[in-house]
Tab-separated table of C-alpha atoms and ligand atoms in Angstrom:
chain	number	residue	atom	x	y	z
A	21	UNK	CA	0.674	21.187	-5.302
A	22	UNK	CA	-0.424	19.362	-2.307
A	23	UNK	CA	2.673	20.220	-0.418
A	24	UNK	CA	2.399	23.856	-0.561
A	25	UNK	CA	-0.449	24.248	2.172
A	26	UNK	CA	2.496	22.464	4.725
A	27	UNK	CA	4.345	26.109	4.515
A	28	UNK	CA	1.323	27.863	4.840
A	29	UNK	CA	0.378	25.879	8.381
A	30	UNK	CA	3.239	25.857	9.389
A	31	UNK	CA	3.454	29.652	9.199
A	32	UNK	CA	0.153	30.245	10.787
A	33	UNK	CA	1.044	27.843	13.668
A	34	UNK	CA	3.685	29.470	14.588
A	35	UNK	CA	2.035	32.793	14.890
A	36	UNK	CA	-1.356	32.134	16.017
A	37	UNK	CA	-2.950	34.294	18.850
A	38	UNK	CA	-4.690	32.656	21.497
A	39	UNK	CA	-8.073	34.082	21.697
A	40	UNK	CA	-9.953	36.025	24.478
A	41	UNK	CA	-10.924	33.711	27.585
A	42	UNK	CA	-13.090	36.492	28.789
A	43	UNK	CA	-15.367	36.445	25.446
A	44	UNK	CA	-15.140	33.100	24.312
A	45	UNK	CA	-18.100	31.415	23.946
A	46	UNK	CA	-20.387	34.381	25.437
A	47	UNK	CA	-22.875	34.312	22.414
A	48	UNK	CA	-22.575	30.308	21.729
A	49	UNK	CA	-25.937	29.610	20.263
A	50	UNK	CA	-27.315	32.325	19.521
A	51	UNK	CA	-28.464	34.055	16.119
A	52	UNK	CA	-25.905	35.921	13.594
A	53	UNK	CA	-26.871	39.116	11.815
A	54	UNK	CA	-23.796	40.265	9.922
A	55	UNK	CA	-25.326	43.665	8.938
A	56	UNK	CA	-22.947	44.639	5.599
A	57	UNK	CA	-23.359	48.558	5.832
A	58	UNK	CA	-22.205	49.232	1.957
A	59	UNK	CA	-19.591	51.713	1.674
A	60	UNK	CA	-19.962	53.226	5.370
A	61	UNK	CA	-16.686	55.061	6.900
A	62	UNK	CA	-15.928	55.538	10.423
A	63	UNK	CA	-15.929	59.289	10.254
A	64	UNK	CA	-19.662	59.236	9.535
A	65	UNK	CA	-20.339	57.990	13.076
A	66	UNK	CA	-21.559	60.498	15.666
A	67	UNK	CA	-20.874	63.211	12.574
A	68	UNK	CA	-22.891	66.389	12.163
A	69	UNK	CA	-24.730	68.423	9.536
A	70	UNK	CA	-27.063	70.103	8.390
A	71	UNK	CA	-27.890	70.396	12.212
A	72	UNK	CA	-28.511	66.967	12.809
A	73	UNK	CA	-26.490	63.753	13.427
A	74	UNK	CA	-26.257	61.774	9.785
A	75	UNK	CA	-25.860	58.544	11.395
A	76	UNK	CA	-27.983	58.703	14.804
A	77	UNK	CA	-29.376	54.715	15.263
A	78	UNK	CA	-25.555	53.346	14.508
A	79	UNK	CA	-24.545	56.191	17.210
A	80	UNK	CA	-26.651	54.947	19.542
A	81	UNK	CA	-25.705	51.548	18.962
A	82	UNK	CA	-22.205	52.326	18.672
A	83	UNK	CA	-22.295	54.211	22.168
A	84	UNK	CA	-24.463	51.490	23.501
A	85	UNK	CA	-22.545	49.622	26.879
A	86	UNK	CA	-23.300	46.033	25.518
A	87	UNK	CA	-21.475	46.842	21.666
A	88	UNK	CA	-18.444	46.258	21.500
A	89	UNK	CA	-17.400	49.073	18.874
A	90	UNK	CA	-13.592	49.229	17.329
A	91	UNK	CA	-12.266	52.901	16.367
A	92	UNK	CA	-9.258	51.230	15.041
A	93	UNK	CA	-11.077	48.728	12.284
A	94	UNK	CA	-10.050	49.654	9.236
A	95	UNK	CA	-11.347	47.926	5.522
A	96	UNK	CA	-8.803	45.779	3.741
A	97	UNK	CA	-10.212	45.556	0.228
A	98	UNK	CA	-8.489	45.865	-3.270
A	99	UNK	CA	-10.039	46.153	-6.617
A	100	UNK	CA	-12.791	43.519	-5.494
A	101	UNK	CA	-14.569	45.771	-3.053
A	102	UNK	CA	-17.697	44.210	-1.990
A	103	UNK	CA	-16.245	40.957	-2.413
A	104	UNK	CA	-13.133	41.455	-1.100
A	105	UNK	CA	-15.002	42.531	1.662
A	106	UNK	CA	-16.799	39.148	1.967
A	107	UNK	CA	-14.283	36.968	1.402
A	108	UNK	CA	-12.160	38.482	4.204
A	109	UNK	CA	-15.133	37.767	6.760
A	110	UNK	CA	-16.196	34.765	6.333
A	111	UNK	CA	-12.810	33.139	5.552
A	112	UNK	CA	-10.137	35.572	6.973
A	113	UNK	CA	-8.707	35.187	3.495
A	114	UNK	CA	-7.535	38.356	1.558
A	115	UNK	CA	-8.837	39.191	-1.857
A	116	UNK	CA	-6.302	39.362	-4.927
A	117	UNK	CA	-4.059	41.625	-5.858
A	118	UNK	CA	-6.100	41.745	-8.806
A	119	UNK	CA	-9.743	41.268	-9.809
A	120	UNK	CA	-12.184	39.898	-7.151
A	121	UNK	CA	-11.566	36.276	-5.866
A	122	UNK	CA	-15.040	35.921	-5.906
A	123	UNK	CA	-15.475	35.674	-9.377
A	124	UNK	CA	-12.577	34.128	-10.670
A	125	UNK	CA	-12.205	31.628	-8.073
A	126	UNK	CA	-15.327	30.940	-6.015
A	127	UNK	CA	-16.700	28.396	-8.425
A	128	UNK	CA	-14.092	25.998	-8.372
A	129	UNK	CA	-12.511	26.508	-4.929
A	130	UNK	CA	-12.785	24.630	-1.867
A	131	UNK	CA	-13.289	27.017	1.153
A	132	UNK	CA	-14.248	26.247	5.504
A	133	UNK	CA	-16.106	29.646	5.366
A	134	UNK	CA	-18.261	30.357	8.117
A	135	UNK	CA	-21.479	29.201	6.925
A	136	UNK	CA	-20.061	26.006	6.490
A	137	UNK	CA	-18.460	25.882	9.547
A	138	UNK	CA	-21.703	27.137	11.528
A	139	UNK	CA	-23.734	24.502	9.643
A	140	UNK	CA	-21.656	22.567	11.302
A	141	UNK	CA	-22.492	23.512	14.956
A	142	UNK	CA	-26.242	23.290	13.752
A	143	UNK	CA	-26.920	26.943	12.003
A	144	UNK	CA	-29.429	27.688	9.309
A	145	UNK	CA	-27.042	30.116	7.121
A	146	UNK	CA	-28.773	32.584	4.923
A	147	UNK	CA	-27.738	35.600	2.633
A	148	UNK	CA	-30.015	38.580	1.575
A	149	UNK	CA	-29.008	41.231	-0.967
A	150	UNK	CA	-31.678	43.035	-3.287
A	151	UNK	CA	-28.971	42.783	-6.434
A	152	UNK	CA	-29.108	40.393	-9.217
A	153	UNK	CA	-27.675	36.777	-8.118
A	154	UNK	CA	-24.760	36.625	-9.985
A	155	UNK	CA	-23.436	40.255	-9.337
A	156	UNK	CA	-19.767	39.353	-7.898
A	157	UNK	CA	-20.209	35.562	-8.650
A	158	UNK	CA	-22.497	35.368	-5.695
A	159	UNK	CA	-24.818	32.636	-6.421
A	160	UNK	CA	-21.898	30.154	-6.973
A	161	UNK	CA	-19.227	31.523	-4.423
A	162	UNK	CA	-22.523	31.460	-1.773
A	163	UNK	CA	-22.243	27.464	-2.277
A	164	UNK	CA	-18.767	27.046	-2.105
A	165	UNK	CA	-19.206	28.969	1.367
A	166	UNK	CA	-21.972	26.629	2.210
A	167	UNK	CA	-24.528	29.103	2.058
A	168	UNK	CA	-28.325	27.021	2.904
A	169	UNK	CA	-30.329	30.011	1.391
A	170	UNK	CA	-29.400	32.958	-1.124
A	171	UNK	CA	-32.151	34.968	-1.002
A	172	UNK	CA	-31.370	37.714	-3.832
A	173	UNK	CA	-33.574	40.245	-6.299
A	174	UNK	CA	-35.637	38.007	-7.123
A	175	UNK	CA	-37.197	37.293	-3.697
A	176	UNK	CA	-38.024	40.540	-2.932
A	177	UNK	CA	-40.847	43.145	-3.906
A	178	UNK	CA	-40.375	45.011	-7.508
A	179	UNK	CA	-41.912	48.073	-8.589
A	180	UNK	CA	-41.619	51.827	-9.521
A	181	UNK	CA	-38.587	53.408	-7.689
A	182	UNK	CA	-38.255	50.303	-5.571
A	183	UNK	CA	-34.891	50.286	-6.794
A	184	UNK	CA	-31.388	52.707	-7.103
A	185	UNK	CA	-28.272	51.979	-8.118
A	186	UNK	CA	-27.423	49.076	-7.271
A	187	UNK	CA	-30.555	47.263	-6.532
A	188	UNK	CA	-33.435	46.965	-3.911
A	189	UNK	CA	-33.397	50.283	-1.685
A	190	UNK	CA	-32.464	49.370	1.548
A	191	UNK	CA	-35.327	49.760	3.284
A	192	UNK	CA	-37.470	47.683	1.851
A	193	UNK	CA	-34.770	45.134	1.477
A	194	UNK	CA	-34.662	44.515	5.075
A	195	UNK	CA	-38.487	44.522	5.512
A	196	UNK	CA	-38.672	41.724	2.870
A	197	UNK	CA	-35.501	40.489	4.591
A	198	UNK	CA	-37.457	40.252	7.772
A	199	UNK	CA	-39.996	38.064	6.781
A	200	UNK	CA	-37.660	35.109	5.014
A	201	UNK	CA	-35.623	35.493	8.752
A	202	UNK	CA	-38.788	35.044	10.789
A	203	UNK	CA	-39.295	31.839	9.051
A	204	UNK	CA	-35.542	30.468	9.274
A	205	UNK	CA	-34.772	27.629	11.588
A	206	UNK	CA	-33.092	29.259	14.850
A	207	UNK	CA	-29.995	28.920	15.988
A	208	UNK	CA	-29.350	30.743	12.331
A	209	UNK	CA	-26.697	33.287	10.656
A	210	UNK	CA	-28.210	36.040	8.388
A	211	UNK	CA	-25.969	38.235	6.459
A	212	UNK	CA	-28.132	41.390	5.192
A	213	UNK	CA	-26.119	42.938	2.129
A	214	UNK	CA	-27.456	46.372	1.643
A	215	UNK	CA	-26.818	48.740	-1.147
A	216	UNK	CA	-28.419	51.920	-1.303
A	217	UNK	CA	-25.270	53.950	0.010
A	218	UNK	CA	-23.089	53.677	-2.899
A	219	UNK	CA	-21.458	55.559	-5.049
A	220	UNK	CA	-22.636	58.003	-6.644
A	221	UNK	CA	-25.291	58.465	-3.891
A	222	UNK	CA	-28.239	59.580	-5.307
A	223	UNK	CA	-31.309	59.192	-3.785
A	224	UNK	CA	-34.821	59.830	-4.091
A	225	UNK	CA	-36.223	62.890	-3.407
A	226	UNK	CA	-39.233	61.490	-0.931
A	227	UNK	CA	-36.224	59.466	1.019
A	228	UNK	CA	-33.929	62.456	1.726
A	229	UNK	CA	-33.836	63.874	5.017
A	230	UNK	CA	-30.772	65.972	5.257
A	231	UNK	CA	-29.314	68.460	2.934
A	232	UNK	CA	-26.133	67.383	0.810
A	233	UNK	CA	-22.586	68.825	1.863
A	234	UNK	CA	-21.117	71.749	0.537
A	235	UNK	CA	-18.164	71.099	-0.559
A	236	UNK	CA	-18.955	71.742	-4.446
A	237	UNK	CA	-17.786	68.179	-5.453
A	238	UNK	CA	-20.153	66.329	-6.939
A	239	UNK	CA	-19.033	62.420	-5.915
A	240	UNK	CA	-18.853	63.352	-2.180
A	241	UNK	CA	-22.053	65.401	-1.783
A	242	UNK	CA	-24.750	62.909	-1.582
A	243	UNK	CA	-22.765	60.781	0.593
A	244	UNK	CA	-24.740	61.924	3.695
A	245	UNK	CA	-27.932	61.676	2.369
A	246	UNK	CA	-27.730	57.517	1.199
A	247	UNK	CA	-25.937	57.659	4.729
A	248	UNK	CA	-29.054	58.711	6.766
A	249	UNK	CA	-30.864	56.998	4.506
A	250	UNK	CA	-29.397	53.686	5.343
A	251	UNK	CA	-29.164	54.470	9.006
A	252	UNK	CA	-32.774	54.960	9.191
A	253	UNK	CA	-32.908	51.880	7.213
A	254	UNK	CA	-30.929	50.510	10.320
A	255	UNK	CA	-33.218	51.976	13.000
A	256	UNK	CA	-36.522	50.080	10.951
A	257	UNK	CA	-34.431	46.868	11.134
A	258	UNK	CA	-33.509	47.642	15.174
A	259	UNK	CA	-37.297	47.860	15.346
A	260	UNK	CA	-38.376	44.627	13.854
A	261	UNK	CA	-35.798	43.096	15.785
A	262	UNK	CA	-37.486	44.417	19.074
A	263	UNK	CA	-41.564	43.302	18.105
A	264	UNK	CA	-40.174	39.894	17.149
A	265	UNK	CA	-38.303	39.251	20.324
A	266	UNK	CA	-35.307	38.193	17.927
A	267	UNK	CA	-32.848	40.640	19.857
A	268	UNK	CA	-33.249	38.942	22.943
A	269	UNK	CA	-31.309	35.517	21.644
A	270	UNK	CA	-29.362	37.330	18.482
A	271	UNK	CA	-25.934	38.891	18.503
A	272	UNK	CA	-25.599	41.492	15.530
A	273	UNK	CA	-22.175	42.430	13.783
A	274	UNK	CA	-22.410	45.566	11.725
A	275	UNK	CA	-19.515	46.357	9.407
A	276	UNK	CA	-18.995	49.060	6.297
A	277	UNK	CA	-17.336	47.473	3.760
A	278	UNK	CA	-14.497	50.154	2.218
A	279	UNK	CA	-14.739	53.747	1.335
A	280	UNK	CA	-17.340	55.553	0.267
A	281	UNK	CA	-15.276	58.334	-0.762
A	282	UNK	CA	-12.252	57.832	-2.393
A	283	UNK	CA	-8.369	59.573	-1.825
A	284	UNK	CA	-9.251	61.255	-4.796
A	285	UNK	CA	-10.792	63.801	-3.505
A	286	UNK	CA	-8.542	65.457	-1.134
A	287	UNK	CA	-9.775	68.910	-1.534
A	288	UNK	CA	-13.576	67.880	-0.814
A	289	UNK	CA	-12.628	65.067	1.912
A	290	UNK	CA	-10.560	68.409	3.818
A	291	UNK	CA	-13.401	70.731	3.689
A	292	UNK	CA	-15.852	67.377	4.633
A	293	UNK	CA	-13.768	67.175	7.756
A	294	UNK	CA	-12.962	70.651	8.631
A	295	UNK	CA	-9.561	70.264	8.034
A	296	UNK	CA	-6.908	72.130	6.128
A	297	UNK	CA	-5.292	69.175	4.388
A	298	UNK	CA	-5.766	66.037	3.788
A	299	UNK	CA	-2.630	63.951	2.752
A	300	UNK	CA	-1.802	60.537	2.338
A	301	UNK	CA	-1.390	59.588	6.252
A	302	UNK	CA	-4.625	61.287	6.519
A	303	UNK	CA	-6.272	58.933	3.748
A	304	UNK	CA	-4.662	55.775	4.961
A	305	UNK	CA	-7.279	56.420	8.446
A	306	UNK	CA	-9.401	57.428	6.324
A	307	UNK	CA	-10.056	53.617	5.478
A	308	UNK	CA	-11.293	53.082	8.949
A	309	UNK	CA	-14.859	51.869	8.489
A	310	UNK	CA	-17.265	50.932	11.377
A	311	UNK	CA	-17.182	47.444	13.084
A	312	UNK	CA	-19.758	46.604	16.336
A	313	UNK	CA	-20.967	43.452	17.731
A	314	UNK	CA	-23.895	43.769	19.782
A	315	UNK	CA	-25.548	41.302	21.973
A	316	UNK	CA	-27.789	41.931	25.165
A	317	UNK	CA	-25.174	41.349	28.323
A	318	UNK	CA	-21.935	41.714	26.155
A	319	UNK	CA	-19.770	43.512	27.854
A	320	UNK	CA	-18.998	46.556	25.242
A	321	UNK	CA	-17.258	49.340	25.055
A	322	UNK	CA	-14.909	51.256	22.939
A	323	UNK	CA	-12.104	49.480	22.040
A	324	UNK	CA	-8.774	50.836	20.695
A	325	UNK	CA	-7.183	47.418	19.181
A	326	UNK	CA	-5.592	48.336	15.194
A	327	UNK	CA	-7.285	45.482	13.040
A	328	UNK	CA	-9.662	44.820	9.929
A	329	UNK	CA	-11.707	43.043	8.157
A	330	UNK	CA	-9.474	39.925	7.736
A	331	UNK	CA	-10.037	39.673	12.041
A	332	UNK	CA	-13.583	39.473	12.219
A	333	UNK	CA	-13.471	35.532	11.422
A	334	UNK	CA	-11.407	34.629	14.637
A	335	UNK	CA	-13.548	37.220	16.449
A	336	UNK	CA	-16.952	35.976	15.494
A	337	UNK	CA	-16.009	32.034	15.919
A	338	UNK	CA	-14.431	32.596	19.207
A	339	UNK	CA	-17.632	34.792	20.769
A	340	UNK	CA	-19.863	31.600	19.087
A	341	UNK	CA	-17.582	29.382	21.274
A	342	UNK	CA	-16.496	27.319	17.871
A	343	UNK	CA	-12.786	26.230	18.461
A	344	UNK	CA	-11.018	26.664	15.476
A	345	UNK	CA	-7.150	26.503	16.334
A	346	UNK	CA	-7.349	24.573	12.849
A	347	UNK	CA	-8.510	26.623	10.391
A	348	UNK	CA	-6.366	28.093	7.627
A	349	UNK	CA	-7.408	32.317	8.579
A	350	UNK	CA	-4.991	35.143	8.537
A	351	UNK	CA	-6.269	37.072	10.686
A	352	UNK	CA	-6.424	37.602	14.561
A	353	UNK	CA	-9.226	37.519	17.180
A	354	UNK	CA	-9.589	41.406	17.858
A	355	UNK	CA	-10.539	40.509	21.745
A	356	UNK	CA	-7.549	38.238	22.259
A	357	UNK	CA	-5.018	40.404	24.592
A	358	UNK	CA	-2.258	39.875	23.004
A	359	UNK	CA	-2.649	40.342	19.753
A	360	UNK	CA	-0.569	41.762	16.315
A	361	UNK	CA	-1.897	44.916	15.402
A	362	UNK	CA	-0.862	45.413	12.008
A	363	UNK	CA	-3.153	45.687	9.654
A	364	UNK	CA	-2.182	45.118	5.955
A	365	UNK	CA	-3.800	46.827	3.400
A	366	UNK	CA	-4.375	44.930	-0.185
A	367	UNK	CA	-1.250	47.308	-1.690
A	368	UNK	CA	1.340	46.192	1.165
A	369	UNK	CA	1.046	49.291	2.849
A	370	UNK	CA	-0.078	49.190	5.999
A	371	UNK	CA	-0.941	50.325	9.796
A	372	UNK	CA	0.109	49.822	13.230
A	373	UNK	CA	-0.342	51.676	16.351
A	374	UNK	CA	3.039	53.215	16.014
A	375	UNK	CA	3.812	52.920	11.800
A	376	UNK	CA	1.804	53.983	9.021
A	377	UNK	CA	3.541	52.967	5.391
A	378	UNK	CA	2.225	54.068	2.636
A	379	UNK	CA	3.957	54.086	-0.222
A	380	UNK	CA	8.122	54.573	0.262
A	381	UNK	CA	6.389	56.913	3.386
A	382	UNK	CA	6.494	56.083	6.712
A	383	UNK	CA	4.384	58.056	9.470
A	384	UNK	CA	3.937	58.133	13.224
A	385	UNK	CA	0.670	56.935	13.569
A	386	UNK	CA	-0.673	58.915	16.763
A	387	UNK	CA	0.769	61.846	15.279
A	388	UNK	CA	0.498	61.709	11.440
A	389	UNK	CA	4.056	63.143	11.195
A	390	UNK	CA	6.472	62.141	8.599
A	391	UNK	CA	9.438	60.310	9.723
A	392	UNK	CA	11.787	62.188	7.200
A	393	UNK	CA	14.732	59.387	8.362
A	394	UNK	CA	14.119	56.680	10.451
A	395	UNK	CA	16.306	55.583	13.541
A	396	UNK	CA	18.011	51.871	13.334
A	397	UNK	CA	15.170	50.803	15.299
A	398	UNK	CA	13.034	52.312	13.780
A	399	UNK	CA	13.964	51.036	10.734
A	400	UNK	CA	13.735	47.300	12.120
A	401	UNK	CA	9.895	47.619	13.504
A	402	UNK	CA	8.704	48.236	9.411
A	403	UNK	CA	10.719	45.735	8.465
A	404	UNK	CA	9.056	43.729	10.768
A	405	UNK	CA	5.704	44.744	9.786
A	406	UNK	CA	6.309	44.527	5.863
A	407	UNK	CA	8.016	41.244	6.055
A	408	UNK	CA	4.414	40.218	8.280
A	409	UNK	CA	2.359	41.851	5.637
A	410	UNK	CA	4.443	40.627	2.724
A	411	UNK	CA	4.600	37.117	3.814
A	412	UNK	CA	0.788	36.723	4.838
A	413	UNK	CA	-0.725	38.757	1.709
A	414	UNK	CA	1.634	36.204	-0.486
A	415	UNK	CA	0.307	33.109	1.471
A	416	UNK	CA	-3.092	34.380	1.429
A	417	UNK	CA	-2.776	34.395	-2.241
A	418	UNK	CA	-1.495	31.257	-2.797
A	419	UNK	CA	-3.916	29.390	-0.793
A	420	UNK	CA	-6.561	31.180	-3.394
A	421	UNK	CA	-4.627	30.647	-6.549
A	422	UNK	CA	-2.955	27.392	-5.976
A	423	UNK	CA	-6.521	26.110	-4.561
A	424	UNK	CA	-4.956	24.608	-1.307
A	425	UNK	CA	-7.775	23.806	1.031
A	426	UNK	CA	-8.701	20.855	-1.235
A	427	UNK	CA	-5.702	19.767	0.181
A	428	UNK	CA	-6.511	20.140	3.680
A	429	UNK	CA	-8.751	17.923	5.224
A	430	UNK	CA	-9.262	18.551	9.216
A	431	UNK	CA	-11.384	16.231	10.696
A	432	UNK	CA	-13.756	18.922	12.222
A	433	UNK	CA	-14.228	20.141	8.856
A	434	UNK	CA	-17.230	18.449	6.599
A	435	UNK	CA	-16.513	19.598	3.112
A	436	UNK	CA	-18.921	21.467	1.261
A	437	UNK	CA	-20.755	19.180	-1.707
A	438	UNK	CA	-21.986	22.882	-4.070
A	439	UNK	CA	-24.702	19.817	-5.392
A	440	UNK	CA	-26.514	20.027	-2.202
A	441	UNK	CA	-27.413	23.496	-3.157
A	442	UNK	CA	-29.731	25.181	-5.220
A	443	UNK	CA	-30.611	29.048	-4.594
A	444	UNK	CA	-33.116	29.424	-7.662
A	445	UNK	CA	-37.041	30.868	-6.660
A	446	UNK	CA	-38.476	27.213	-7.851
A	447	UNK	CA	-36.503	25.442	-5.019
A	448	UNK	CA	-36.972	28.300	-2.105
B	517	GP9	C1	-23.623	44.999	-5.734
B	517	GP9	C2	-22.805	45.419	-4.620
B	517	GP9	C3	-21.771	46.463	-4.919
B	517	GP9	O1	-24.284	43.782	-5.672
B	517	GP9	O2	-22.616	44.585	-3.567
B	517	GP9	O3	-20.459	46.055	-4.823
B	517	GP9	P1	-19.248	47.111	-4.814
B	517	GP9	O4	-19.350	47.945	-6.060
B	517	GP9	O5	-19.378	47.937	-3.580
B	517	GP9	O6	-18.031	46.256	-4.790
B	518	MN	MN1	-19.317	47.721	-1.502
């Protein structure tokens, strides 16, 4: 009922974070690539094999002094994946305990994504993925975001092994993503879903550049090789950017959406790693995935803040200079100073720079040891943290299930009519 998004405010008033002076506004006006790197884990970056680095463009980017790179990001998603993935972006909402959001509610919801926001402040907002429209309710949830353009499958090139898994191969993707983005009205905000690095990793054998691992199981093996192959994918797409002069005004967010590898594989994931074990603290940072915003003259650097994907909303609108004390988001500006830093994960377990819960577990994060008992104060700080993570994941969900932004009208906001949009070839 109407009522019901009062409690929600009020929560989130009372424990907003003020965002970063220093970074607000720094890229106002200027393009958005949000790169989605499918499936891509932090421990990939600046790893080696085979005698080579896997991932060497996103190292260099990632080392590069105007990123900003996070080695404390870690992916949020449940059962939705991909989607989850999405929806925590663009509308620092989490997905369901259950199911993906996407599909069973982006239809009929009313969202303030980003696109629709951005539209807002005079974007062009475009998607690109080389799957089928209506994989993860896409083509409908794309409208409810406020989505201009959906440029999907059937924009791109077809042919003979143009595709794997998933859809489009990623390299080719972006090249036919390229030339839809040369012709989009600028300021604009591209997200570029790729694909090729998903499970189960196989790849061409014309495309592969690096041997598999060795760890004799089969899921985990190939993960290096869609890896490279996506990175290079990356460095074609770093390119482009460079002959069409597009870096100079764009700022470019790259993020993997959860694991590639699951906690299944313990044995593999160990040997992977060169490790001896790997346990359950070890697979809750295992979930870290890469996030970097790069912009020529951002002031970058590695930083150490614990956050996720439900954060890069706040972040992104605060760097674009778009106030939005207003908005109904759960998550935090990862610049801001002050910040929380726990980050929940869809199961109520979750991270901080001191606690990691998983399960009726609790670990010293810096450490990875067990806390066999924990102290009195000890036992207040988790309580602390699962009453945050309880409370926000249940909000979060209500705001979803219950529908509650058609409730809130701010008058900054211009609600999205899904009319005004049609994503089919005929119209593009
Ligand atoms: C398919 C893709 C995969 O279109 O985005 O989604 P996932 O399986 O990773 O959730
Ligand atoms: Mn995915």
């Amino acid at each position: 009922k109407a009522s019901d998004i009062n409690s929600v405010l009020s929560y989130l008033n009372k424990n907003r974070t003020t965002p970063s002076v220093t970074y607000s506004g720094v890229a106002k006006g200027k393009n958005v690539f949000v790169i989605h790197l499918e499936s891509l884990q932090q421990f990939i970056i600046d790893f080696k094999w085979d005698g080579q680095e896997v991932t060497p463009n996103l190292n260099k980017l990632y080392h590069d002094q105007n990123t900003l790179s996070f080695d404390n990001f870690y992916n949020q998603v449940g059962q939705g994946k991909t989607a989850d993935a999405e929806m925590m972006l663009e509308n620092s909402l989490f997905g369901l305990p259950e199911g993906s959001a996407m599909v069973t509610d982006g239809t009929s919801n009313t969202f303030q994504a980003v696109p629709a926001i951005l539209d807002e402040q005079g974007y062009t907002t475009a998607a690109f993925h080389g799957d089928v429209p209506s994989f993860w309710n896409r083509d409908n949830t794309y409208k409810s975001w406020g989505y201009d353009y959906y440029f999907s499958k059937e924009y791109f090139s077809s042919g003979k092994n143009y595709d794997v898994g998933y859809g489009l191969k990623d390299k080719i993707f972006l090249k036919d993503s390229a030339k839809y983005i040369e012709q989009l009205p600028q300021p604009f905000y591209a997200k570029l879903i790729t694909v090729t690095n998903h499970y189960p990793y196989t790849l061409d054998k014309a495309n592969t550049s690096i041997k598999q691992t060795d760890t004799g199981d089969d899921t985990v093996d190939g993960y290096v090789q869609t890896a490279k192959y996506l990175d290079q994918a990356i460095g074609e797409l770093m390119t482009w950017l460079k002959t069409s002069g597009l870096d100079k005004n764009s700022m470019l967010v790259l993020y993997g959406d959860h694991y590639g590898i699951s906690g299944n594989h313990k044995k593999a994931v160990a040997k992977l790693l060169g490790e001896k074990t790997f346990n359950d603290f070890d697979n809750a940072q295992f979930q870290k995935v890469p996030f970097m915003i790069h912009m020529p003259g951002l002031k970058g650097g590695i930083n150490h803040t614990y956050g996720g994907e439900i954060d890069v909303m706040p972040t992104l609108l605060n760097l674009l200079g778009v106030k939005n004390t207003g908005t109904v988001q759960f998550g935090s500006d990862l610049l801001a100073p002050n910040r929380n830093q726990t980050v929940a994960f869809r199961n109520g377990d979750f991270v901080t720079p001191t606690y990691t819960k998983v399960g009726s577990r609790y670990y010293m994060t810096q450490t990875g040891k067990e806390i066999e008992k924990l102290t009195a104060a000890q036992k207040e700080a988790v309580n602390q943290a699962t009453n945050r993570v309880t409370t926000e994941l249940s909000l979060s969900d209500k705001v979803i299930t219950g529908d509650l932004l058609r409730f809130y009208k701010p008058s900054w906001f211009k609600p999205v009519d899904k009319k005004d949009y049609s994503y089919k070839l005929s119209n593009g």
